[in-house]
Short mmCIF file of C-alpha atoms in Angstrom, two decimals:
data_model
loop_
_atom_site.label_atom_id
_atom_site.label_comp_id
_atom_site.label_asym_id
_atom_site.label_seq_id
_atom_site.Cartn_x
_atom_site.Cartn_y
_atom_site.Cartn_z
CA MET A 1 62.55 35.31 -12.84
CA THR A 2 60.22 33.09 -10.84
CA ASP A 3 62.92 32.13 -8.29
CA SER A 4 64.02 35.73 -7.92
CA SER A 5 60.53 37.03 -7.28
CA ASN A 6 59.84 34.24 -4.80
CA THR A 7 63.02 35.14 -2.88
CA ALA A 8 62.05 38.82 -2.67
CA ALA A 9 58.55 37.93 -1.61
CA GLY A 10 59.84 35.63 1.09
CA ALA A 11 62.29 38.22 2.46
CA ALA A 12 59.62 40.80 3.17
CA PRO A 13 57.96 38.98 6.09
CA LYS A 14 61.40 38.28 7.68
CA THR A 15 62.34 41.99 7.59
CA SER A 16 58.91 43.01 8.90
CA GLY A 17 59.19 40.50 11.78
CA ARG A 18 62.63 41.80 12.77
CA ALA A 19 61.30 45.36 12.79
CA ARG A 20 58.42 44.34 15.03
CA ARG A 21 60.82 42.60 17.44
CA ASN A 22 63.09 45.68 17.54
CA PHE A 23 60.07 47.90 18.16
CA ARG A 24 58.91 45.66 21.02
CA ARG A 25 62.40 45.73 22.59
CA ALA A 26 62.50 49.51 22.30
CA ALA A 27 59.01 49.83 23.79
CA ILE A 28 59.98 47.54 26.69
CA GLY A 29 63.15 49.57 27.24
CA VAL A 30 61.21 52.83 27.28
CA GLY A 31 58.67 51.30 29.63
CA VAL A 32 61.37 50.11 32.03
CA LEU A 33 63.00 53.56 31.98
CA ALA A 34 59.63 55.19 32.59
CA VAL A 35 58.96 52.90 35.55
CA LEU A 36 62.43 53.51 36.98
CA GLY A 37 62.04 57.26 36.44
CA ALA A 38 58.64 57.27 38.10
CA ALA A 39 59.99 55.22 41.00
CA PHE A 40 62.88 57.67 41.39
CA VAL A 41 60.59 60.70 41.39
CA LEU A 42 58.13 59.04 43.77
CA SER A 43 60.97 58.06 46.10
CA LEU A 44 62.33 61.62 46.37
CA PRO A 45 59.87 62.90 49.04
CA PRO A 46 60.26 59.94 51.46
CA VAL A 47 64.04 59.81 50.95
CA THR A 48 64.36 63.58 51.45
CA SER A 49 62.12 63.41 54.52
CA TRP A 50 64.20 60.57 55.95
CA GLN A 51 67.47 62.42 55.26
CA THR A 52 66.10 65.56 56.96
CA LYS A 53 65.00 63.63 60.02
CA SER A 54 68.30 61.74 60.24
CA TYR A 55 70.35 64.94 59.93
CA LEU A 56 68.39 66.83 62.60
CA GLU A 57 68.40 63.83 64.94
CA ARG A 58 72.20 63.70 64.65
CA LEU A 59 72.20 67.35 65.79
CA GLY A 60 70.21 66.39 68.86
CA ALA A 61 66.55 66.72 67.81
CA LYS A 62 64.23 64.64 69.97
CA SER A 63 61.60 64.37 67.24
CA VAL A 64 61.10 65.54 63.66
CA VAL A 65 57.84 65.57 61.69
CA VAL A 66 57.57 66.39 57.97
CA ASP A 67 54.11 66.12 56.39
CA GLY A 68 52.98 66.65 52.80
CA LEU A 69 56.47 66.93 51.29
CA ALA A 70 56.40 67.30 47.50
CA ILE A 71 59.27 67.79 45.03
CA ASN A 72 58.84 68.82 41.39
CA LEU A 73 62.06 68.33 39.43
CA ALA A 74 60.67 70.09 36.36
CA THR A 75 59.98 73.37 38.14
CA GLY A 76 62.42 73.05 41.05
CA GLU A 77 59.57 73.48 43.54
CA ILE A 78 59.76 71.95 47.01
CA SER A 79 56.81 72.25 49.37
CA PHE A 80 55.46 70.81 52.60
CA ASP A 81 52.34 71.28 54.69
CA ARG A 82 53.82 70.86 58.16
CA PHE A 83 57.28 70.71 59.69
CA GLN A 84 58.11 70.44 63.37
CA ALA A 85 61.36 69.70 65.19
CA VAL A 86 61.79 69.45 68.96
CA GLY A 87 65.33 70.33 70.00
CA PRO A 88 67.47 68.90 72.81
CA ASP A 89 66.29 71.67 75.17
CA ASP A 90 62.62 71.05 74.24
CA GLY A 91 62.61 74.15 72.05
CA VAL A 92 60.27 73.84 69.06
CA LEU A 93 60.84 74.87 65.45
CA ARG A 94 57.51 74.77 63.64
CA VAL A 95 56.52 75.77 60.12
CA GLY A 96 52.90 75.38 59.09
CA GLU A 97 53.43 75.72 55.34
CA ALA A 98 56.32 76.48 52.99
CA ARG A 99 56.84 76.72 49.24
CA LEU A 100 60.34 76.93 47.77
CA ARG A 101 61.39 77.25 44.13
CA VAL A 102 65.08 76.81 43.37
CA ASP A 103 67.27 76.57 40.28
CA LEU A 104 68.54 73.00 40.61
CA ALA A 105 71.15 73.44 37.85
CA ALA A 106 72.75 76.31 39.76
CA LEU A 107 73.76 73.89 42.55
CA LEU A 108 76.32 72.36 40.17
CA GLY A 109 78.08 75.73 40.14
CA ARG A 110 78.07 76.02 43.97
CA ARG A 111 75.27 78.57 43.81
CA VAL A 112 72.01 78.47 45.80
CA SER A 113 69.53 80.30 43.57
CA VAL A 114 66.14 80.72 45.26
CA ARG A 115 63.54 81.99 42.84
CA SER A 116 60.91 82.31 45.54
CA LEU A 117 60.31 81.22 49.12
CA SER A 118 57.09 81.62 51.08
CA VAL A 119 56.65 80.62 54.73
CA ALA A 120 53.43 80.86 56.73
CA ASP A 121 52.41 80.03 60.30
CA ALA A 122 55.95 79.52 61.59
CA ASP A 123 57.24 79.58 65.17
CA ILE A 124 61.01 80.06 65.32
CA ALA A 125 63.13 80.28 68.47
CA ILE A 126 66.65 81.66 67.97
CA ALA A 127 69.19 81.84 70.79
CA ARG A 128 72.82 82.78 71.37
CA ASN A 129 74.44 80.61 74.00
CA ALA A 130 77.00 81.68 76.59
CA ASP A 131 79.79 80.21 74.42
CA GLY A 132 78.74 82.44 71.50
CA ARG A 133 77.12 79.67 69.46
CA TRP A 134 73.77 80.31 67.73
CA THR A 135 70.94 77.78 67.87
CA VAL A 136 67.45 77.37 66.41
CA ALA A 137 65.13 75.48 68.77
CA GLY A 138 68.25 74.28 70.56
CA LEU A 139 69.76 72.86 67.35
CA PRO A 140 73.24 74.22 66.51
CA MET A 141 73.55 76.51 63.52
CA GLU A 142 77.34 76.45 63.34
CA PHE A 143 79.97 73.88 64.13
CA GLY A 144 83.56 73.95 65.31
CA PRO A 145 86.25 71.33 65.86
CA THR A 146 85.91 68.83 68.68
CA PRO A 147 87.19 70.38 71.93
CA GLY A 148 90.84 69.48 72.49
CA THR A 149 91.61 68.81 68.83
CA PRO A 150 93.32 71.27 66.49
CA PRO A 151 91.13 72.68 63.72
CA VAL A 152 91.56 71.07 60.32
CA PRO A 153 91.74 73.62 57.50
CA PRO A 154 89.16 72.93 54.79
CA PRO A 155 90.38 72.11 51.29
CA PRO A 156 90.52 75.12 48.98
CA SER A 157 87.34 75.55 46.98
CA GLU A 158 85.11 78.22 45.56
CA PRO A 159 82.72 79.64 48.18
CA TRP A 160 79.02 78.96 47.84
CA GLN A 161 76.97 81.91 46.62
CA LEU A 162 73.38 82.88 47.40
CA GLU A 163 70.78 84.50 45.20
CA ALA A 164 67.15 85.02 46.19
CA GLY A 165 64.48 86.64 44.09
CA SER A 166 61.58 86.84 46.53
CA LEU A 167 61.30 85.78 50.17
CA ALA A 168 57.97 86.05 52.02
CA ILE A 169 57.06 85.33 55.65
CA ASP A 170 53.46 85.70 56.87
CA GLY A 171 51.65 85.08 60.14
CA SER A 172 54.70 83.86 62.05
CA THR A 173 56.37 84.31 65.44
CA VAL A 174 60.06 84.79 66.19
CA SER A 175 61.65 84.73 69.62
CA LEU A 176 65.26 85.78 70.21
CA THR A 177 67.16 84.83 73.38
CA LEU A 178 70.31 86.77 74.25
CA GLY A 179 72.09 86.40 77.56
CA GLY A 180 69.10 84.77 79.23
CA ASP A 181 66.65 87.46 78.08
CA THR A 182 64.00 86.48 75.51
CA TYR A 183 62.34 88.91 73.11
CA LYS A 184 59.27 87.78 71.19
CA SER A 185 57.50 89.41 68.27
CA ALA A 186 54.88 88.47 65.70
CA ILE A 187 55.60 88.92 61.98
CA ASP A 188 52.38 89.76 60.17
CA ARG A 189 54.10 90.34 56.84
CA MET A 190 57.73 90.37 55.74
CA ARG A 191 59.15 90.66 52.22
CA ILE A 192 62.77 90.48 51.08
CA ASP A 193 63.54 90.91 47.38
CA SER A 194 66.72 90.78 45.31
CA LEU A 195 69.24 89.22 47.69
CA SER A 196 72.61 88.30 46.17
CA THR A 197 76.16 87.60 47.35
CA LEU A 198 77.31 87.77 43.72
CA GLN A 199 76.26 91.42 43.43
CA PRO A 200 76.86 92.95 46.89
CA ASP A 201 76.35 96.48 45.55
CA ARG A 202 72.82 95.67 44.39
CA PRO A 203 70.30 96.89 46.98
CA THR A 204 67.99 94.42 48.70
CA THR A 205 64.49 95.72 49.41
CA ILE A 206 62.99 94.84 52.78
CA SER A 207 59.56 95.51 54.27
CA LEU A 208 58.20 94.37 57.61
CA LYS A 209 54.98 94.66 59.58
CA GLY A 210 55.10 93.14 63.04
CA ARG A 211 53.72 93.29 66.57
CA THR A 212 55.00 93.02 70.11
CA ALA A 213 52.76 92.23 73.07
CA ASP A 214 51.26 95.74 73.06
CA GLY A 215 52.65 97.68 70.10
CA THR A 216 53.32 97.64 66.36
CA ILE A 217 56.44 97.96 64.22
CA GLU A 218 56.66 98.89 60.53
CA LEU A 219 59.84 99.10 58.48
CA SER A 220 60.62 99.48 54.80
CA GLY A 221 63.70 100.36 52.79
CA MET A 222 66.85 99.01 51.22
CA ALA A 223 70.00 97.30 52.48
CA ARG A 224 73.31 96.05 51.12
CA PRO A 225 74.04 93.28 53.64
CA PHE A 226 76.90 91.58 51.78
CA LEU A 227 79.25 94.55 51.50
CA SER A 228 82.41 94.38 53.60
CA GLU A 229 80.81 97.22 55.57
CA PRO A 230 77.02 96.67 55.33
CA LYS A 231 74.75 99.64 54.62
CA ALA A 232 71.00 100.17 55.07
CA ALA A 233 68.37 102.91 55.02
CA PHE A 234 64.85 102.38 56.33
CA ALA A 235 61.70 104.30 57.05
CA VAL A 236 60.59 103.06 60.46
CA LYS A 237 57.47 103.51 62.54
CA VAL A 238 57.03 102.16 66.06
CA ASP A 239 53.82 102.68 67.99
CA ASN A 240 53.34 102.12 71.71
CA VAL A 241 56.04 99.47 72.25
CA THR A 242 56.87 98.80 75.91
CA ILE A 243 60.62 98.84 76.43
CA SER A 244 60.39 96.73 79.60
CA ALA A 245 60.56 93.77 77.21
CA PHE A 246 64.16 94.87 76.52
CA GLU A 247 64.95 95.53 80.16
CA GLY A 248 67.79 92.99 80.27
CA PRO A 249 70.31 94.83 78.07
CA LEU A 250 69.09 98.25 79.26
CA THR A 251 69.51 97.70 82.99
CA LYS A 252 73.28 97.79 83.09
CA GLY A 253 75.65 99.79 85.28
CA ARG A 254 73.81 102.40 87.30
CA ILE A 255 70.39 101.70 85.74
CA LYS A 256 68.42 99.39 88.04
CA ASP A 257 64.96 99.58 86.45
CA ILE A 258 63.43 101.22 83.37
CA ASP A 259 59.97 101.20 81.86
CA ALA A 260 58.24 103.30 79.23
CA LYS A 261 56.13 103.12 76.10
CA VAL A 262 57.98 104.20 72.98
CA SER A 263 56.62 105.63 69.75
CA LEU A 264 58.79 106.87 66.91
CA GLU A 265 58.57 107.72 63.22
CA GLY A 266 61.56 108.61 61.11
CA LYS A 267 64.60 107.37 59.19
CA LEU A 268 67.01 104.71 60.39
CA SER A 269 70.32 104.24 58.61
CA LEU A 270 73.40 102.05 58.92
CA ASP A 271 76.58 103.33 57.32
CA SER A 272 80.33 102.94 57.58
CA ALA A 273 82.13 105.05 60.16
CA ALA A 274 85.76 104.50 61.07
CA ALA A 275 87.63 101.76 59.27
CA GLY A 276 85.99 98.41 59.95
CA THR A 277 83.10 99.87 61.96
CA SER A 278 79.53 100.92 61.26
CA ALA A 279 77.33 103.64 62.72
CA LEU A 280 73.58 103.47 63.34
CA LYS A 281 71.75 106.78 62.95
CA TYR A 282 68.15 107.78 63.58
CA THR A 283 66.44 111.04 62.62
CA GLY A 284 62.79 111.75 63.30
CA LYS A 285 60.17 111.90 66.04
CA LEU A 286 60.66 110.08 69.33
CA ILE A 287 58.13 109.96 72.18
CA PHE A 288 58.37 108.25 75.58
CA ALA A 289 55.15 107.85 77.57
CA ASP A 290 54.67 106.70 81.18
CA VAL A 291 58.40 106.87 81.85
CA LYS A 292 59.69 105.29 85.02
CA THR A 293 63.41 105.01 85.66
CA GLU A 294 65.43 104.04 88.70
CA THR A 295 69.20 104.35 88.88
CA THR A 296 71.72 104.22 91.68
CA LEU A 297 71.66 108.05 91.67
CA PHE A 298 68.05 109.10 91.05
CA ARG A 299 64.49 108.10 90.12
CA THR A 300 62.23 109.61 87.44
CA ASP A 301 58.51 109.37 86.87
CA ALA A 302 57.23 111.33 83.85
CA GLY A 303 54.00 111.27 81.90
CA SER A 304 55.59 112.07 78.53
CA LEU A 305 58.95 112.97 77.01
CA ALA A 306 59.27 113.95 73.35
CA TRP A 307 62.05 114.88 70.92
#
């Protein structure tokens, strides 16, 4: 009895010591994982910033600045306080502030799911070159095969899909260059809700308030941009916009010069017409003021024209 009780009493400390050692090992393991996890999370912003800079520099950017980048894996939120890229033609792409929330898990299914995106104080220059390629601040937006080499067909795969719950742009400027002519406008407020390539029949709501150099533009309505033949219907109001800003595409053929201030208020719609084509239709009030036109056949000078 005495030997048996002594053995049991002596075994207790050994078991307790082993448990303490196992607990310490587990605590050290958890601590190491926590440190590695924290290091990974802390490394995401600088690594992402470096990858962004490297990618844009490969496209020809002269300089890239990304300040205040933050990534939250728990919520899928990505934000930065300042972004600026100078393109090969000295064009500038600048965004003062942006907040993006995405569904990170959706990327595994080749789906870009944007819960919300807000952009403020941006300056964006978009251009279409003579060869038909589109650029942003001189940086290419699309790529083709190297000249002189046959195109390589991509491997078969499921196409990427896009879903966006809420897109917001405030206090920004957009300039569009087509054929050497540049058109610039300020976006005071723009909202795009419910955008989806997975449900092309679902309407996307769009609203816009913007300004040109001397006039204002307001637009609101719905569109189905991902149909094989896109459709849209908007209420539109334009006040006192000078069309001389669009003189480039207007002065073709017999028209040598045109200038006027345009105001309109009505409905603008885009619908399918003949197979594979779309028709743009406007119904409503249209007023031209201070009209001056010169063609190869005649000249006009009118105070006001209204329909």
